[in-house]
mmCIF file of C-alpha atoms in Angstrom:
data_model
loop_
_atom_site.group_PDB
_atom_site.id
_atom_site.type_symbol
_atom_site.label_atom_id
_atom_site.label_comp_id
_atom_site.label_asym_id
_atom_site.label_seq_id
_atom_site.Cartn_x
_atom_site.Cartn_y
_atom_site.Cartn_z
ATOM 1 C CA UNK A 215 -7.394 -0.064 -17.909
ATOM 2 C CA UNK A 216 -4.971 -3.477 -18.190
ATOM 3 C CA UNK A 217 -4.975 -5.875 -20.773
ATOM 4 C CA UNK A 218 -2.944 -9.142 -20.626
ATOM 5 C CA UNK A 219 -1.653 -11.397 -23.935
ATOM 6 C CA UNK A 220 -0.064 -15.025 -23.215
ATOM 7 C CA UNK A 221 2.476 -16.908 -25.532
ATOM 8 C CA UNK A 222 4.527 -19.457 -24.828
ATOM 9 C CA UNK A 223 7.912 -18.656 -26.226
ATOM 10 C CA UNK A 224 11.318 -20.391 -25.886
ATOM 11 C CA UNK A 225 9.998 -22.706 -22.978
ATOM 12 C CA UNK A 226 8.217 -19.312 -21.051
ATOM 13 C CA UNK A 227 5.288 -18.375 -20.773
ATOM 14 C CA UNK A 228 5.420 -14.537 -21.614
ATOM 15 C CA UNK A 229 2.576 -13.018 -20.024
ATOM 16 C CA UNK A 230 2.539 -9.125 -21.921
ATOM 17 C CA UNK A 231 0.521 -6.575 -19.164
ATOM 18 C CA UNK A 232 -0.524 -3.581 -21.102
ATOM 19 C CA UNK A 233 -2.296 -0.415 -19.066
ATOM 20 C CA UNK A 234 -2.038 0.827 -15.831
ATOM 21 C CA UNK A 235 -1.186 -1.566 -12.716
ATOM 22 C CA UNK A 236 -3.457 0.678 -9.520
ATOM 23 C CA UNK A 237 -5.446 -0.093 -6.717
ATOM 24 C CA UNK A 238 -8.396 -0.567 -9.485
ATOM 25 C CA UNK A 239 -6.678 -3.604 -11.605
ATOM 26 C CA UNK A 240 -4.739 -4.776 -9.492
ATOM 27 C CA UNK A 241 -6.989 -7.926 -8.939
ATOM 28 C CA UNK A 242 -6.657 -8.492 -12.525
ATOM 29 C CA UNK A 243 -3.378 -8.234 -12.887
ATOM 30 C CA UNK A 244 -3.022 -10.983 -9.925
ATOM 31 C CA UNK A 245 -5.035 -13.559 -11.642
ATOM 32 C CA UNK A 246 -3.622 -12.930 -14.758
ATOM 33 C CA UNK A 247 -0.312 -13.902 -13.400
ATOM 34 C CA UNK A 248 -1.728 -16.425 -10.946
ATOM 35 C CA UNK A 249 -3.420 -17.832 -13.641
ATOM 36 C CA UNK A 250 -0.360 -18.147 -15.686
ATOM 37 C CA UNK A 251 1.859 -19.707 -12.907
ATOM 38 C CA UNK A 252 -0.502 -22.432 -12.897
ATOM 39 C CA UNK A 253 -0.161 -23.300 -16.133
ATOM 40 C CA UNK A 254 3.654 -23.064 -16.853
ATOM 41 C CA UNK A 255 6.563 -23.523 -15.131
ATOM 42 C CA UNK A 256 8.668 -20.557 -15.867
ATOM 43 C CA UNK A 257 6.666 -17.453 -16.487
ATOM 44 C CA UNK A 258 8.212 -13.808 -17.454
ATOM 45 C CA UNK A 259 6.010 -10.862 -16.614
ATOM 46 C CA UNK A 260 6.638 -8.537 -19.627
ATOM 47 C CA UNK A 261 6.189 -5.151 -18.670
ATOM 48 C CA UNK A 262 7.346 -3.269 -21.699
ATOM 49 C CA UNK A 263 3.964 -2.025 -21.993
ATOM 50 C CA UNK A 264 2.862 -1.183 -18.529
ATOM 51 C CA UNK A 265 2.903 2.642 -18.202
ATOM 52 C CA UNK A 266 1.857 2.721 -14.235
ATOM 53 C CA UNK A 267 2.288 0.769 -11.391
ATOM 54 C CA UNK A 268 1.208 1.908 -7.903
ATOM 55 C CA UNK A 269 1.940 -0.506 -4.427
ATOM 56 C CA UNK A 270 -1.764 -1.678 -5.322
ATOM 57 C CA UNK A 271 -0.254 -3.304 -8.509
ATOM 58 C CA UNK A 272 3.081 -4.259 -6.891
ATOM 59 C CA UNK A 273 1.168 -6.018 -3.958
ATOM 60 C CA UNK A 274 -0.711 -8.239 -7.046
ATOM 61 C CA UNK A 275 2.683 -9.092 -8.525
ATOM 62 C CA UNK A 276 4.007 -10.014 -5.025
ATOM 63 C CA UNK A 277 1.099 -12.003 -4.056
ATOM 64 C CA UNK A 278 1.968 -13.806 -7.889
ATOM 65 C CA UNK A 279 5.571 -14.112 -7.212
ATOM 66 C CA UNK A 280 4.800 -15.861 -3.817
ATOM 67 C CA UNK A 281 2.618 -18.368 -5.604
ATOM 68 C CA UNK A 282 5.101 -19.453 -7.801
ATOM 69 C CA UNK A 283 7.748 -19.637 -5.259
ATOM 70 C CA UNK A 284 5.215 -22.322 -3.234
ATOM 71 C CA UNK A 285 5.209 -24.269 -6.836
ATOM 72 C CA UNK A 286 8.351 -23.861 -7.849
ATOM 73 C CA UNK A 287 7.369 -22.048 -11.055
ATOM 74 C CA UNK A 288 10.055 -20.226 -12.260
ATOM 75 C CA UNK A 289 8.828 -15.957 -11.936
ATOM 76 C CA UNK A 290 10.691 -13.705 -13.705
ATOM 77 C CA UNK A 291 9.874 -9.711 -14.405
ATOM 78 C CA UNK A 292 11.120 -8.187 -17.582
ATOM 79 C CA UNK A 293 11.140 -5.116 -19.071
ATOM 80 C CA UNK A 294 10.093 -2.439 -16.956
ATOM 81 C CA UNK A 295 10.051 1.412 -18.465
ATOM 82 C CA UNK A 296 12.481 3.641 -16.546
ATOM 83 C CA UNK A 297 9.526 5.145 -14.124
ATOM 84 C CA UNK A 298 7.593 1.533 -13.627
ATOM 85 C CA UNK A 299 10.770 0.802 -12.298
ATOM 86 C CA UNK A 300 12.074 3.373 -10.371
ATOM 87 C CA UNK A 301 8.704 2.148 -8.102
ATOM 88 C CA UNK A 302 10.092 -1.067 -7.893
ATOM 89 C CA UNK A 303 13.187 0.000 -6.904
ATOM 90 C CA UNK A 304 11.834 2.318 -4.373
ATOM 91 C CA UNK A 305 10.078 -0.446 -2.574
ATOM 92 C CA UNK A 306 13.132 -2.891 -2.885
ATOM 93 C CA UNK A 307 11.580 -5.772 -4.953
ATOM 94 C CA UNK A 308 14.919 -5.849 -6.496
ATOM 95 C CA UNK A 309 15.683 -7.923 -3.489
ATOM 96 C CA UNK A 310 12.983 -10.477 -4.050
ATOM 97 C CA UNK A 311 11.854 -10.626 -7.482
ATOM 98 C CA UNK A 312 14.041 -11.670 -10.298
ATOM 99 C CA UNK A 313 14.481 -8.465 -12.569
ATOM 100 C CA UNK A 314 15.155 -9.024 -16.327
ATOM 101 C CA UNK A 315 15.930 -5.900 -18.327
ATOM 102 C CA UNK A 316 15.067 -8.476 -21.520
ATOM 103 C CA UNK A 317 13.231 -10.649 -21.981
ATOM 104 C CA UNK A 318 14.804 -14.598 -21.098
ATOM 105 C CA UNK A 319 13.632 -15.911 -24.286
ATOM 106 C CA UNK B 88 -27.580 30.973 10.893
ATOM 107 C CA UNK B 89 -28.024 32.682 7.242
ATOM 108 C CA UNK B 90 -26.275 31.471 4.619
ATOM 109 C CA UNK B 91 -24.519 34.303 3.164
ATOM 110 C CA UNK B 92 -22.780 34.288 -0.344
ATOM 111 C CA UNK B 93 -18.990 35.005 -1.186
ATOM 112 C CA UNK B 94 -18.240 37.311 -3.002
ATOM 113 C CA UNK B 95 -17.242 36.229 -6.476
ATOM 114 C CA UNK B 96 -13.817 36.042 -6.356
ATOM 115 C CA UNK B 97 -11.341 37.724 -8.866
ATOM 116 C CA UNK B 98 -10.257 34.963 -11.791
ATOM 117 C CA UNK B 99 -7.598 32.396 -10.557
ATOM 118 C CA UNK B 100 -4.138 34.059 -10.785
ATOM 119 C CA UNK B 101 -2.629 30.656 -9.347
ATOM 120 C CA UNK B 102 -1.955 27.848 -11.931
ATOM 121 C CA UNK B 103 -3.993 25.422 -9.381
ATOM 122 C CA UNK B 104 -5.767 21.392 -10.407
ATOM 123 C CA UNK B 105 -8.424 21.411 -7.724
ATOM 124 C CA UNK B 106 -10.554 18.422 -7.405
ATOM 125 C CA UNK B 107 -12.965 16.592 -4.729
ATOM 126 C CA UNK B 108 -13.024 12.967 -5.163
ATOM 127 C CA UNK B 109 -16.075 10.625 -3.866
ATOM 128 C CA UNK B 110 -14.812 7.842 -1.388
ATOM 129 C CA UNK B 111 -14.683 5.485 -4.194
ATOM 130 C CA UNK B 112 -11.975 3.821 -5.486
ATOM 131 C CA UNK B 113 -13.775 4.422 -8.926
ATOM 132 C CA UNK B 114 -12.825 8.183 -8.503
ATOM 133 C CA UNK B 115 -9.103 7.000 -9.806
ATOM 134 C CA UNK B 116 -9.623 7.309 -13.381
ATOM 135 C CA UNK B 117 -10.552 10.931 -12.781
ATOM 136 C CA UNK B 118 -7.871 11.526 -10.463
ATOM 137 C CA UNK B 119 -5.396 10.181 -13.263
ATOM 138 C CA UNK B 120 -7.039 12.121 -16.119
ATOM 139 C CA UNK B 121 -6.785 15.607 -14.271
ATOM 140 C CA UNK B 122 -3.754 14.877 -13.503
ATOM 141 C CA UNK B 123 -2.291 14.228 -16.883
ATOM 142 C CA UNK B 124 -4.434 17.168 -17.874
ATOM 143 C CA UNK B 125 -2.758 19.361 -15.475
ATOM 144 C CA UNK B 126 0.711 18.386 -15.630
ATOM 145 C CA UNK B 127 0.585 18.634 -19.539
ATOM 146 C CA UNK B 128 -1.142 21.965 -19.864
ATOM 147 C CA UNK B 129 1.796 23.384 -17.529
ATOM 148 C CA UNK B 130 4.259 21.066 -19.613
ATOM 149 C CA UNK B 131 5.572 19.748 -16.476
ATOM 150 C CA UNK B 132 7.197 16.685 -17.617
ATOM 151 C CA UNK B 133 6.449 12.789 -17.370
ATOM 152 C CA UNK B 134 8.344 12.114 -14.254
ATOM 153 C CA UNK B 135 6.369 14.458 -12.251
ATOM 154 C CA UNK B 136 3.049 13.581 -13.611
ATOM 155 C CA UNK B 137 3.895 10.077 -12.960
ATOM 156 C CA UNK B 138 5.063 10.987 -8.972
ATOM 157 C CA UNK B 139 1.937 12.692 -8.392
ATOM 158 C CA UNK B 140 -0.193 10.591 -9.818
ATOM 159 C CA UNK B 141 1.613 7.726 -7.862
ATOM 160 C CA UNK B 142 1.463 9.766 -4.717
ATOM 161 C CA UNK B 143 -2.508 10.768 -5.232
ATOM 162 C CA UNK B 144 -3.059 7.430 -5.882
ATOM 163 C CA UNK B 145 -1.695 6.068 -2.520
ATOM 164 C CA UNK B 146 -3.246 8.809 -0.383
ATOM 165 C CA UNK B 147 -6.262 8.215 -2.000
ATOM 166 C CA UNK B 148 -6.349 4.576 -1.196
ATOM 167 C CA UNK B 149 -5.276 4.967 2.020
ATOM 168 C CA UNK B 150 -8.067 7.545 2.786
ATOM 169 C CA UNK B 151 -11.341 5.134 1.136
ATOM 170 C CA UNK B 152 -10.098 2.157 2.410
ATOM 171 C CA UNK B 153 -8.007 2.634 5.700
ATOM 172 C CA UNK B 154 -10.008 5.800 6.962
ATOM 173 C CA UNK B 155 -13.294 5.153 5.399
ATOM 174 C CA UNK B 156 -13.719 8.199 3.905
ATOM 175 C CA UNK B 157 -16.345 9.523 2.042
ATOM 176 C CA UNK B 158 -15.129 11.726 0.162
ATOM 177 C CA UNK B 159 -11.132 13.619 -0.207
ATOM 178 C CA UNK B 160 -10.402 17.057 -1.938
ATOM 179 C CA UNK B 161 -6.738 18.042 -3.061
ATOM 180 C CA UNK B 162 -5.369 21.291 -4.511
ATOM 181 C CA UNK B 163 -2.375 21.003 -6.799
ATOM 182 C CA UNK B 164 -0.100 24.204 -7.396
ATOM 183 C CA UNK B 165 2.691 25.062 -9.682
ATOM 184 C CA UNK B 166 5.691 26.490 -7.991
ATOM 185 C CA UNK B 167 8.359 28.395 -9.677
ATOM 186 C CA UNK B 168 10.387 25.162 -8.775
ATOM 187 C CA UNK B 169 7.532 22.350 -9.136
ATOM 188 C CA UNK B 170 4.422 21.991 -7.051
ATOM 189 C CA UNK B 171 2.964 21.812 -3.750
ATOM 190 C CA UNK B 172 0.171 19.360 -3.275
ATOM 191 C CA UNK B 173 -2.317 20.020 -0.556
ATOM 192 C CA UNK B 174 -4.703 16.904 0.174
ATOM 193 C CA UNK B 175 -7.406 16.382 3.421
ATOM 194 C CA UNK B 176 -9.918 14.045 4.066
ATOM 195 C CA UNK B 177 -11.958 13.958 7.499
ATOM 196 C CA UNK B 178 -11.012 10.248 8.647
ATOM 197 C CA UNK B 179 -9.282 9.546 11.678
ATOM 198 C CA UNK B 180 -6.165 10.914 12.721
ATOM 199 C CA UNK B 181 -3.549 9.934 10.633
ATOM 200 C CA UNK B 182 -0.084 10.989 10.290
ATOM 201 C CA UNK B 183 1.817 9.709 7.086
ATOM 202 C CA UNK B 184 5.211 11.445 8.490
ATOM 203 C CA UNK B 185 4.912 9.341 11.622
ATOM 204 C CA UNK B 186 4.400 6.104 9.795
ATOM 205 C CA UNK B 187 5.831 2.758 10.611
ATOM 206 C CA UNK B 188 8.755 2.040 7.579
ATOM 207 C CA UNK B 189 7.822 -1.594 5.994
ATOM 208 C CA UNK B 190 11.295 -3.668 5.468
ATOM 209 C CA UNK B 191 12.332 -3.109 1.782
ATOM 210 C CA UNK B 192 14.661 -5.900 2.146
ATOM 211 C CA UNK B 193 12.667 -8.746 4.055
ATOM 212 C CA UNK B 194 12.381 -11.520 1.850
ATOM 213 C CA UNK B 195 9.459 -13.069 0.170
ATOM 214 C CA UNK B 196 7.721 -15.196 2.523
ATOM 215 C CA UNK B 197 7.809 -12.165 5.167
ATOM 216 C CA UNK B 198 7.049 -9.652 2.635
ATOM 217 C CA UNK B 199 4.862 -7.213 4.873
ATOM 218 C CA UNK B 200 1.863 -6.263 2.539
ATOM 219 C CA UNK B 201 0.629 -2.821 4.027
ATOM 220 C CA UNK B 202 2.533 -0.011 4.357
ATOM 221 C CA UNK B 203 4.361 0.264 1.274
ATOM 222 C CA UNK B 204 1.898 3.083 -0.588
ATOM 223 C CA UNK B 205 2.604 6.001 2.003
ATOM 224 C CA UNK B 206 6.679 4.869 1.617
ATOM 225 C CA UNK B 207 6.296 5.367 -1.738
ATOM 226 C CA UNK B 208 4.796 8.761 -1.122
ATOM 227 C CA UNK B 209 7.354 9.506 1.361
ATOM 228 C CA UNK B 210 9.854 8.549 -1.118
ATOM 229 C CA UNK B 211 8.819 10.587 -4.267
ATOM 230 C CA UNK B 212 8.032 13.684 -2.111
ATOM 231 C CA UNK B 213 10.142 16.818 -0.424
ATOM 232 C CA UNK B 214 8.847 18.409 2.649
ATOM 233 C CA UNK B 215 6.103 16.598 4.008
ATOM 234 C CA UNK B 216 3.858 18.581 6.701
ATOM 235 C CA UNK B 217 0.704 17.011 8.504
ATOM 236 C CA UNK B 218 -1.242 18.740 10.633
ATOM 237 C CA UNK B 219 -4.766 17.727 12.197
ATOM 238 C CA UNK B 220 -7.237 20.707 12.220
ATOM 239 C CA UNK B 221 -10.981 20.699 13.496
ATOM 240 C CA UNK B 222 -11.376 16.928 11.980
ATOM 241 C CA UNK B 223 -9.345 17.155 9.004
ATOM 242 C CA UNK B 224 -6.336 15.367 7.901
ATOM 243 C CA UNK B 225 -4.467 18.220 6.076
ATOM 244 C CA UNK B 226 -1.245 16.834 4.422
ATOM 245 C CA UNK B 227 1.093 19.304 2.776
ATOM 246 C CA UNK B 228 4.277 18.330 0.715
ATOM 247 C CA UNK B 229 6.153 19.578 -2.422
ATOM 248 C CA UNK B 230 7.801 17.571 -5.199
ATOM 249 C CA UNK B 231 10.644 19.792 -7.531
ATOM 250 C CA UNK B 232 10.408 19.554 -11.105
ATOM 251 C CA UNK B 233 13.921 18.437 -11.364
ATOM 252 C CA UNK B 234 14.067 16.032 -8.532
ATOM 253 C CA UNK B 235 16.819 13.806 -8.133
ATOM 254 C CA UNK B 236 15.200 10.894 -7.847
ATOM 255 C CA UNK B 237 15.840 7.825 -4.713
#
């Protein structure tokens, strides 16, 4: 189960993923945030309320991440539990993804 | 040759989850809810139900869609320290110990996209053992209750 909410706050667009990010919704979770990088120009991923993510849902926010790169749409990750991120960590996105503790706005 | 019952054997004295999952990726809700089922019965913590599910998950995957199997069946058991997990499936041979290691630090654009679920299983695990027997894939590993983490 995922669920996604969109507001545009402070000149993001906060895209809130709720659920569990695995090989079954990760295709959601990839057009939710493809979706949104069309629409905006600085998106923020807020994961405060994603309780699982498996390298099926960190392949979807990759694949997200890359898009916005090729548009120059700002992509920004926030606020990851401690064991959503340890995952990320583990598979050194750290490295490619901009990480926000907070959210930017 | 005659099918010939076993004998009905003695109630479980092993704290075990044991579960056969259909080759379908469908299977994953009841992979996570026995899981969480297990793991909270035996009050073995968040962390760990969170590893194995992670780690379940990713074999899983890897066995439907890489190794086209029809079906998988696991066996999950406590440990005074933590638990062993003992998985097989009947798809090719494949060794998760001898695995190629995706680049963690490659940037974006060369991000590879396979690979990175049996790292993560390799990462969140102690003691992985594979051994192919008559067919079967038969993967063996452990994961402490107080593990230190990567």
């Amino acid at each position: 189960m995922i669920d996604f909410t969109q507001e545009t706050r402070g000149g993001w667009l906060v895209v809130r993923v709720k659920g569990r990010a695995d090989a079954e919704t990760a295709d959601q979770l990839e057009a939710a945030l493809r979706s949104a990088v069309d629409q905006h120009s600085r998106i923020a991923a807020d994961f405060a309320a994603l309780d699982y993510i498996s390298s099926a849902g960190l392949r979807a926010v990759l694949q997200a991440a890359r898009a916005a790169q090729s548009k120059d749409v700002e992509f920004a990750v926030c606020g990851m539990s401690a064991p959503v991120k340890k995952v990320f960590d583990m598979s050194g996105m750290q490295h490619v993804l901009t990480i926000h503790g907070e959210l930017p706005c | 040759m005659k099918h010939v019952p076993r004998k009905k054997c003695p109630p479980h004295r092993r704290y075990t989850l044991e579960l056969v999952l259909d080759g379908n990726l469908a299977e994953l809700a009841r992979l996570t809810a026995e899981t969480a089922r297990f793991c909270r019965q035996y009050a073995l913590g968040d962390d760990l139900e969170f590893d194995l599910n992670l780690v379940l998950e990713e074999l899983f995957v890897n066995s439907v869609r890489h190794g086209g199997c029809k079906a998988v069946e696991f066996e999950v058991a406590m440990t005074p320290d933590g638990v062993t997990l003992e998985y097989a499936d009947r798809g090719p041979a494949f060794d998760p110990t001898q695995a190629a290691v995706p680049d963690v630090t490659a940037p974006l654009e060369d991000r590879p996209v396979g690979g990175l679920g049996i790292h993560l299983a390799r990462q969140v695990m102690r003691d992985i053992e594979y051994h192919r027997v008559d067919g079967w894939n038969r993967i063996r590993m452990r994961r402490p209750i107080a593990s230190e983490g990567t």
